[in-house]
Short mmCIF file of C-alpha atoms in Angstrom, two decimals:
data_model
loop_
_atom_site.label_atom_id
_atom_site.label_comp_id
_atom_site.label_asym_id
_atom_site.label_seq_id
_atom_site.Cartn_x
_atom_site.Cartn_y
_atom_site.Cartn_z
CA MET A 1 -2.55 35.08 15.22
CA LYS A 2 -2.15 31.62 16.82
CA LYS A 3 -5.83 30.71 15.47
CA ALA A 4 -4.49 31.74 12.20
CA PHE A 5 -1.85 29.34 12.56
CA LEU A 6 -3.41 26.23 13.73
CA SER A 7 -6.10 26.70 10.92
CA LEU A 8 -3.13 26.73 8.22
CA LEU A 9 -1.66 23.45 9.73
CA TRP A 10 -5.39 21.85 9.91
CA CYS A 11 -5.37 22.52 6.37
CA LEU A 12 -2.23 21.45 5.21
CA VAL A 13 -2.55 18.01 7.34
CA PHE A 14 -6.59 17.13 6.64
CA SER A 15 -6.78 18.74 3.00
CA PRO A 16 -6.84 15.40 1.47
CA LEU A 17 -10.00 14.26 3.02
CA TYR A 18 -11.78 17.12 1.71
CA ALA A 19 -10.46 17.97 -1.29
CA GLU A 20 -12.23 19.00 -4.18
CA PRO A 21 -13.04 15.99 -6.46
CA CYS A 22 -10.60 15.78 -9.09
CA SER A 23 -11.79 15.58 -12.61
CA ILE A 24 -10.58 12.58 -15.09
CA VAL A 25 -9.73 13.00 -18.99
CA SER A 26 -6.98 10.80 -18.55
CA PRO A 27 -5.67 7.56 -17.58
CA GLN A 28 -2.94 9.66 -15.17
CA ASP A 29 -6.03 11.20 -14.03
CA VAL A 30 -7.49 8.24 -12.28
CA LEU A 31 -4.41 7.28 -10.64
CA SER A 32 -3.93 10.62 -9.43
CA CYS A 33 -7.41 10.68 -7.90
CA ALA A 34 -6.65 7.28 -6.40
CA LEU A 35 -3.46 8.76 -4.76
CA GLN A 36 -5.67 11.47 -3.35
CA ASN A 37 -9.18 9.56 -2.66
CA HIS A 38 -7.74 6.20 -1.23
CA PRO A 39 -9.71 5.54 1.80
CA ASP A 40 -6.11 4.11 2.89
CA ILE A 41 -4.41 6.85 1.73
CA GLN A 42 -6.93 9.07 4.06
CA ARG A 43 -5.96 7.02 6.98
CA ALA A 44 -2.27 7.51 6.59
CA GLN A 45 -2.50 10.74 6.38
CA ALA A 46 -4.67 11.67 9.15
CA GLN A 47 -2.03 9.91 11.26
CA MET A 48 0.27 11.80 10.04
CA ALA A 49 -1.13 14.36 12.55
CA GLN A 50 0.51 12.13 15.52
CA ARG A 51 4.06 13.29 14.50
CA ASP A 52 4.26 16.70 16.39
CA ALA A 53 2.32 15.07 18.73
CA LEU A 54 4.99 12.43 19.50
CA GLN A 55 7.96 14.67 19.91
CA LYS A 56 6.27 17.00 22.31
CA SER A 57 5.28 14.30 24.23
CA ALA A 58 8.78 13.17 24.14
CA ALA A 59 10.51 17.09 24.85
CA GLN A 60 8.27 16.56 28.02
CA ARG A 61 10.41 16.98 31.13
CA PRO A 62 9.34 15.55 34.80
CA ASN A 63 7.13 17.69 37.05
CA PRO A 64 8.96 19.32 40.31
CA GLU A 65 7.78 17.42 43.29
CA LEU A 66 6.95 18.96 46.76
CA ASP A 67 7.71 16.81 49.56
CA ALA A 68 6.96 17.64 53.40
CA GLU A 69 6.93 15.74 56.45
CA SER A 70 5.59 17.71 59.94
CA SER A 71 5.47 16.21 63.78
CA PHE A 72 3.48 17.07 66.67
CA SER A 73 4.31 16.65 70.32
CA ASP A 74 2.99 18.39 73.80
CA ALA A 75 7.27 19.49 73.97
CA GLN A 76 8.05 20.79 70.25
CA ASP A 77 6.45 21.09 66.85
CA ARG A 78 8.29 20.29 63.40
CA ILE A 79 7.43 20.76 59.91
CA GLN A 80 9.86 20.47 56.82
CA ALA A 81 9.22 21.04 53.21
CA ALA A 82 11.61 20.04 50.54
CA TYR A 83 11.01 21.68 46.51
CA LEU A 84 12.85 18.65 44.52
CA HIS A 85 13.47 18.69 40.74
CA THR A 86 14.20 15.74 38.76
CA PHE A 87 17.40 15.67 36.73
CA GLU A 88 17.07 13.03 33.84
CA LEU A 89 20.43 11.18 34.24
CA GLY A 90 22.08 8.91 31.11
CA ASP A 91 20.60 11.51 28.39
CA LYS A 92 17.04 9.64 29.09
CA ARG A 93 15.08 12.88 27.44
CA ARG A 94 17.26 13.17 24.02
CA ARG A 95 16.80 9.13 23.57
CA ARG A 96 13.40 9.58 24.07
CA MET A 97 13.01 12.45 21.66
CA GLU A 98 15.12 10.45 18.67
CA ARG A 99 12.68 7.66 19.55
CA ALA A 100 9.92 9.90 19.06
CA ARG A 101 11.62 11.43 15.54
CA ILE A 102 11.94 7.64 14.64
CA GLU A 103 8.36 6.40 15.30
CA GLY A 104 7.63 9.53 13.57
CA ASP A 105 9.06 9.14 10.66
CA ALA A 106 7.68 5.26 10.31
CA LEU A 107 4.41 7.33 10.10
CA ALA A 108 5.57 8.74 6.57
CA ILE A 109 7.18 5.98 5.47
CA THR A 110 3.95 3.91 6.21
CA LEU A 111 1.74 6.74 4.12
CA GLN A 112 4.36 6.25 1.44
CA LYS A 113 4.23 2.19 0.84
CA THR A 114 0.16 2.60 1.10
CA GLN A 115 0.73 5.10 -2.05
CA GLU A 116 3.02 2.88 -3.22
CA ASP A 117 0.35 -0.12 -2.92
CA VAL A 118 -2.40 2.12 -4.04
CA ALA A 119 -0.53 3.22 -7.06
CA LEU A 120 0.26 -0.54 -8.47
CA GLN A 121 -3.00 -1.65 -7.61
CA THR A 122 -4.58 1.26 -9.89
CA VAL A 123 -2.56 0.99 -13.00
CA THR A 124 -2.92 -3.03 -12.94
CA ASN A 125 -6.88 -2.28 -12.26
CA LEU A 126 -6.71 -0.13 -15.51
CA TYR A 127 -5.50 -2.23 -17.54
CA ARG A 128 -7.41 -5.20 -16.11
CA LEU A 129 -10.32 -3.26 -17.11
CA GLY A 130 -9.06 -2.64 -20.29
CA HIS A 131 -8.47 -6.62 -21.10
CA ILE A 132 -12.31 -6.74 -19.74
CA GLN A 133 -13.63 -4.93 -22.36
CA ALA A 134 -11.69 -6.36 -24.97
CA GLU A 135 -12.64 -10.18 -24.05
CA LEU A 136 -16.52 -8.99 -23.69
CA LYS A 137 -16.17 -7.83 -27.47
CA THR A 138 -14.68 -10.54 -28.49
CA VAL A 139 -17.41 -12.92 -26.33
CA GLU A 140 -20.25 -10.41 -27.87
CA GLU A 141 -18.90 -10.88 -31.14
CA ALA A 142 -18.80 -14.76 -31.15
CA LEU A 143 -23.00 -14.50 -29.13
CA GLY A 144 -23.85 -12.45 -32.10
CA ALA A 145 -22.95 -15.30 -34.49
CA PHE A 146 -24.02 -18.29 -32.75
CA GLY A 147 -27.58 -16.19 -32.57
CA LYS A 148 -27.35 -15.72 -36.48
CA ILE A 149 -26.78 -18.99 -37.41
CA LEU A 150 -29.30 -20.59 -34.86
CA LYS A 151 -32.08 -18.48 -36.15
CA GLN A 152 -30.91 -19.77 -39.68
CA TYR A 153 -31.49 -22.86 -38.16
CA ARG A 154 -34.38 -22.92 -36.72
CA ALA A 155 -35.96 -20.89 -39.41
CA ARG A 156 -36.00 -24.25 -41.56
CA ALA A 157 -38.80 -26.17 -41.88
CA ARG A 158 -36.82 -29.73 -41.35
CA LEU A 159 -33.15 -30.12 -40.53
CA THR A 160 -31.12 -32.99 -41.46
CA PRO A 161 -29.12 -35.06 -38.50
CA GLU A 162 -26.12 -33.23 -39.38
CA GLN A 163 -28.12 -29.83 -39.08
CA GLN A 164 -29.06 -31.20 -35.96
CA VAL A 165 -26.37 -31.92 -34.36
CA SER A 166 -25.08 -28.54 -35.54
CA LEU A 167 -28.21 -26.84 -34.05
CA ASN A 168 -27.24 -28.60 -30.52
CA VAL A 169 -23.48 -27.62 -30.91
CA PHE A 170 -24.26 -24.17 -31.68
CA SER A 171 -27.02 -23.87 -28.73
CA MET A 172 -24.34 -25.73 -25.95
CA ALA A 173 -21.62 -22.85 -27.52
CA GLN A 174 -23.91 -20.08 -26.78
CA GLY A 175 -24.82 -21.21 -23.41
CA ASP A 176 -20.86 -21.34 -22.57
CA TYR A 177 -20.02 -17.93 -23.69
CA GLU A 178 -23.40 -16.32 -21.94
CA LEU A 179 -21.42 -18.12 -18.64
CA ARG A 180 -18.19 -16.47 -19.75
CA LYS A 181 -19.80 -12.90 -20.35
CA SER A 182 -21.24 -13.03 -16.81
CA SER A 183 -18.40 -13.72 -15.40
CA LEU A 184 -16.40 -11.05 -17.48
CA LEU A 185 -19.61 -8.51 -15.92
CA GLN A 186 -19.33 -9.60 -12.56
CA ASN A 187 -15.43 -8.97 -12.66
CA GLN A 188 -16.20 -5.41 -14.61
CA LYS A 189 -19.02 -4.93 -11.11
CA GLU A 190 -16.19 -5.67 -8.92
CA LEU A 191 -13.91 -2.74 -10.60
CA ARG A 192 -16.77 -0.55 -11.08
CA ILE A 193 -16.87 -0.50 -6.89
CA SER A 194 -13.61 -0.16 -6.02
CA PHE A 195 -12.50 2.70 -8.96
CA GLU A 196 -15.48 4.60 -7.74
CA LEU A 197 -14.35 3.96 -3.98
CA THR A 198 -11.14 5.48 -4.59
CA THR A 199 -11.05 7.79 -6.88
CA GLY A 200 -14.70 9.58 -5.83
CA GLN A 201 -15.35 9.82 -9.51
CA ASN A 202 -18.58 8.02 -12.10
CA PHE A 203 -17.24 4.96 -13.52
CA GLU A 204 -18.35 5.80 -16.88
CA ALA A 205 -15.49 8.49 -16.60
CA VAL A 206 -12.59 5.65 -15.91
CA LEU A 207 -13.98 3.76 -18.27
CA SER A 208 -13.59 6.63 -20.93
CA VAL A 209 -10.05 6.59 -20.16
CA LEU A 210 -8.35 3.29 -20.35
CA PRO A 211 -5.02 3.24 -21.44
CA PRO A 212 -4.51 1.79 -24.88
CA ARG A 213 -2.60 -1.56 -25.42
CA LYS A 214 0.82 -1.01 -24.68
CA THR A 215 3.68 -1.14 -27.25
CA ASP A 216 6.63 0.96 -26.29
CA TRP A 217 7.82 -0.91 -23.02
CA PRO A 218 10.81 0.02 -21.90
CA GLU A 219 14.15 -1.45 -21.72
CA LEU A 220 15.17 -2.64 -17.98
CA ALA A 221 19.08 -2.80 -17.73
CA ASP A 222 21.39 -2.43 -14.48
CA LEU A 223 18.65 -2.28 -12.30
CA THR A 224 19.62 -1.35 -8.50
CA LEU A 225 17.33 -1.52 -5.72
CA SER A 226 16.83 1.73 -4.32
CA THR A 227 17.49 2.58 -0.43
CA ALA A 228 14.23 4.84 -1.00
CA THR A 229 11.84 2.06 -1.23
CA ALA A 230 8.91 2.30 1.29
CA VAL A 231 9.72 -1.54 2.32
CA ARG A 232 13.17 -1.28 2.78
CA ARG A 233 12.79 1.77 4.68
CA GLU A 234 10.35 0.01 7.14
CA ALA A 235 13.11 -2.54 7.58
CA GLU A 236 15.89 0.46 8.51
CA ALA A 237 13.49 2.09 10.39
CA ALA A 238 12.75 -1.10 12.50
CA ALA A 239 16.12 -1.47 13.05
CA SER A 240 17.03 2.42 14.07
CA LEU A 241 14.20 1.75 16.59
CA ALA A 242 15.55 -1.46 17.95
CA ARG A 243 18.85 0.56 18.52
CA THR A 244 17.03 3.50 19.98
CA ARG A 245 15.33 1.29 22.23
CA ALA A 246 18.49 -0.89 23.55
CA ASP A 247 20.18 2.86 24.24
CA ALA A 248 16.89 3.79 26.30
CA ALA A 249 17.52 0.22 28.17
CA ARG A 250 20.99 1.25 29.05
CA SER A 251 20.42 4.82 30.28
CA GLU A 252 17.12 3.91 32.00
CA SER A 253 20.21 1.45 34.60
CA ARG A 254 21.46 4.92 35.77
CA PRO A 255 18.65 6.30 38.30
CA ASP A 256 17.53 9.90 38.03
CA LEU A 257 18.32 12.47 40.84
CA LYS A 258 15.61 14.52 42.84
CA ALA A 259 17.22 17.49 44.35
CA GLY A 260 16.48 20.41 45.34
CA PRO A 261 16.26 23.42 48.63
CA LEU A 262 14.97 22.49 51.79
CA ALA A 263 13.12 24.28 54.65
CA GLU A 264 12.56 22.96 58.26
CA LEU A 265 10.53 25.20 60.81
CA GLU A 266 10.32 24.09 64.60
CA TYR A 267 8.58 25.49 67.25
CA GLY A 268 7.45 24.97 70.95
CA GLN A 269 7.12 26.42 74.50
CA GLY A 270 7.56 29.70 73.40
CA GLN A 271 10.74 29.13 71.02
CA SER A 272 10.99 29.07 67.43
CA ALA A 273 13.54 27.73 64.78
CA GLN A 274 14.31 27.61 61.35
CA GLY A 275 17.04 25.89 58.94
CA TYR A 276 17.33 25.55 55.17
CA GLY A 277 19.22 23.35 53.38
CA ALA A 278 19.33 20.76 49.77
CA ALA A 279 17.21 17.68 49.97
CA LEU A 280 18.50 14.91 47.52
CA SER A 281 17.19 11.59 46.49
CA LEU A 282 18.71 9.17 44.51
CA SER A 283 17.32 5.00 43.85
CA LEU A 284 19.81 2.72 44.66
CA PRO A 285 20.55 0.13 42.14
CA LEU A 286 21.45 -2.63 44.59
CA TYR A 287 18.95 -5.57 43.16
CA GLN A 288 19.25 -4.67 39.38
CA ARG A 289 20.32 -2.70 36.85
CA ASN A 290 18.09 -2.83 34.28
CA GLU A 291 19.67 -6.18 33.14
CA GLY A 292 16.72 -7.58 31.73
CA ARG A 293 15.93 -4.56 30.11
CA ARG A 294 18.51 -4.18 28.54
CA ALA A 295 19.17 -7.79 27.37
CA LEU A 296 15.71 -8.09 25.68
CA ALA A 297 16.51 -4.65 23.88
CA GLU A 298 19.64 -5.50 22.74
CA ALA A 299 18.20 -9.35 21.20
CA GLU A 300 15.67 -7.42 19.33
CA MET A 301 18.31 -4.69 17.92
CA LYS A 302 20.04 -7.93 16.66
CA TRP A 303 17.04 -9.30 15.38
CA ALA A 304 16.01 -6.14 13.12
CA GLU A 305 19.64 -5.72 12.31
CA THR A 306 19.51 -9.27 10.75
CA ASN A 307 16.21 -8.30 9.43
CA LEU A 308 17.19 -5.80 7.39
CA ALA A 309 20.21 -7.30 6.05
CA LEU A 310 17.96 -10.23 4.50
CA ARG A 311 15.70 -7.66 3.84
CA ASP A 312 17.96 -6.25 1.36
CA LYS A 313 18.82 -9.84 -0.06
CA GLU A 314 15.09 -10.50 -0.53
CA LEU A 315 14.51 -7.18 -2.48
CA GLN A 316 17.32 -7.70 -4.66
CA THR A 317 16.14 -10.95 -5.76
CA GLU A 318 12.66 -9.71 -6.21
CA LEU A 319 13.98 -6.87 -8.56
CA GLU A 320 15.70 -9.77 -10.15
CA GLN A 321 12.72 -11.80 -10.51
CA ARG A 322 10.19 -9.33 -11.30
CA ARG A 323 12.98 -8.31 -14.53
CA GLN A 324 12.95 -11.81 -15.75
CA ILE A 325 8.88 -12.25 -15.82
CA TYR A 326 8.72 -8.85 -17.32
CA ALA A 327 10.92 -9.55 -19.81
CA LEU A 328 9.80 -12.86 -20.91
CA ALA A 329 6.47 -11.27 -21.06
CA VAL A 330 7.46 -8.73 -23.15
CA GLU A 331 9.43 -11.19 -25.19
CA SER A 332 5.94 -13.11 -26.05
CA LEU A 333 3.99 -10.37 -26.79
CA GLN A 334 6.15 -9.00 -29.45
CA LYS A 335 6.33 -12.52 -31.14
CA THR A 336 2.54 -13.07 -31.26
CA PRO A 337 0.48 -11.33 -33.74
CA SER A 338 -2.14 -8.26 -32.43
CA VAL A 339 -5.34 -8.51 -31.86
CA ALA A 340 -6.43 -6.68 -34.68
CA GLN A 341 -4.02 -9.01 -36.81
CA MET A 342 -6.57 -12.29 -35.07
CA GLU A 343 -9.89 -10.27 -36.09
CA GLU A 344 -9.09 -9.50 -39.59
CA LYS A 345 -8.56 -13.85 -40.54
CA HIS A 346 -11.67 -14.03 -37.65
CA GLU A 347 -13.79 -12.24 -39.89
CA THR A 348 -12.71 -13.88 -43.31
CA MET A 349 -13.45 -17.01 -41.58
CA GLU A 350 -16.68 -16.03 -41.13
CA SER A 351 -17.34 -15.50 -44.53
CA LEU A 352 -16.35 -18.49 -45.64
CA PHE A 353 -18.59 -20.06 -43.34
CA GLU A 354 -21.87 -18.18 -44.27
CA ARG A 355 -21.09 -19.01 -47.91
CA GLY A 356 -21.26 -22.61 -46.76
CA LEU A 357 -17.33 -23.33 -47.53
CA ILE A 358 -16.48 -24.40 -43.59
CA GLU A 359 -18.12 -26.62 -41.40
CA SER A 360 -20.00 -25.50 -38.47
CA SER A 361 -17.50 -26.75 -36.22
CA LEU A 362 -14.47 -24.71 -37.38
CA ILE A 363 -16.50 -21.50 -36.54
CA ILE A 364 -17.23 -22.50 -33.01
CA GLU A 365 -13.78 -23.45 -32.57
CA ALA A 366 -12.15 -20.05 -34.32
CA HIS A 367 -14.18 -18.40 -32.19
CA ARG A 368 -12.60 -21.05 -28.78
CA GLN A 369 -9.42 -19.53 -30.39
CA MET A 370 -10.03 -16.10 -31.13
CA VAL A 371 -11.38 -15.67 -27.23
CA GLU A 372 -8.82 -17.54 -25.28
CA PHE A 373 -6.22 -15.84 -27.37
CA THR A 374 -7.50 -12.47 -26.21
CA GLU A 375 -7.66 -13.96 -22.80
CA ARG A 376 -3.96 -15.02 -22.54
CA GLN A 377 -2.45 -12.24 -24.68
CA ASN A 378 -4.37 -9.91 -21.89
CA ALA A 379 -2.92 -12.04 -19.09
CA GLN A 380 1.14 -11.44 -20.71
CA GLU A 381 0.51 -7.80 -20.70
CA LEU A 382 -1.28 -7.80 -17.15
CA ARG A 383 2.10 -9.90 -16.13
CA ALA A 384 4.10 -7.20 -17.99
CA ILE A 385 2.68 -4.51 -16.83
CA GLU A 386 2.52 -5.53 -13.14
CA ALA A 387 5.98 -6.43 -13.21
CA LEU A 388 7.47 -3.15 -14.74
CA TRP A 389 5.39 -0.97 -11.96
CA SER A 390 6.67 -3.73 -9.15
CA ILE A 391 9.95 -2.89 -10.50
CA TYR A 392 9.27 0.67 -10.10
CA ALA A 393 8.59 0.16 -6.37
CA LEU A 394 11.80 -0.96 -5.62
CA GLN A 395 13.50 1.57 -7.17
CA GLY A 396 11.87 4.42 -4.73
CA ARG A 397 10.16 5.94 -8.41
CA ILE A 398 6.62 4.61 -8.69
CA LEU A 399 4.89 7.22 -7.51
CA ARG A 400 7.12 9.48 -9.91
CA GLU A 401 6.24 7.64 -13.07
CA LYS A 402 3.71 8.17 -15.38
CA LEU A 403 0.93 6.30 -17.29
#
């Protein structure tokens, strides 16, 4: 029965480390896989096994002591033995157990904070990966257009001076866009490695479920800071731990009492005597009463309480900052045309160029504007997404939100 219980406990504690591979059919699945397989989360989950051990260690009572003395002489021999039990005065054991409970809670808070950080990182990386795909498309379209134009110029037997300049300009533009493409592919490679590590899945599965451009931005009004967010709970746990240390320092100023039965045996010259009584041991607080440790613990407690109060102000300020960033980013996105609208106008301009109705410099400028517009719009969307999910974290609901 004991073996079965231990096996069940092992599965509950370490099941995330050896979980079955997750499947990806939606953006939400990518987030779920990351929350299950991310190395930092697995480390934090493994640390959770220490919670019970902390309580068990704190609940231990001091072992009894056996104190014995003997003396021998020509006239008489004497043996004395005492069995001493330690009585922890000052409620030391309860305070140790309280400290262990808070330290165990701190492990759970660390796990929560790690999960919140991974959730925010995964969501922003997912959107950034989608942005890279969109930016690669505009860059490749520009490269295709430049390649087609350069092929036409190079097919001519002779070029006018103006056409020669256009050829050189298009060649430089092509080189510039090749560099842009290389940079985007490098970013994509970094995200590929990250997603394969954090989800345990093939990168192509992640590419197939990228979230679309967000159009339904939620209204954020009457934002309130949650006391359940991991960052705030960290500061609160630090303050609680500092208070328990101060209590422990005060209790340690009271010495432990050791007491128990005592037996004494004397024999010699054909006579023997036995005696029984009680033994008592108590250290005398004559030189110090743990003043130094108590002063240090009190100072740490005041620092932790000040830190908690300041953390509340900082988080409230951060919440308002994130709300403003979110509002400005969403407003700018709603005012600008969509990428699809810009592509439609861009195709019209390319058609005019092919018919010889506009100059080559305009087609280069059109592609440059298209690429930069896509990049800036993506940057604004990413800022809005990051601000939105940071607000979810500050409200303590990021792990309940869906993509």
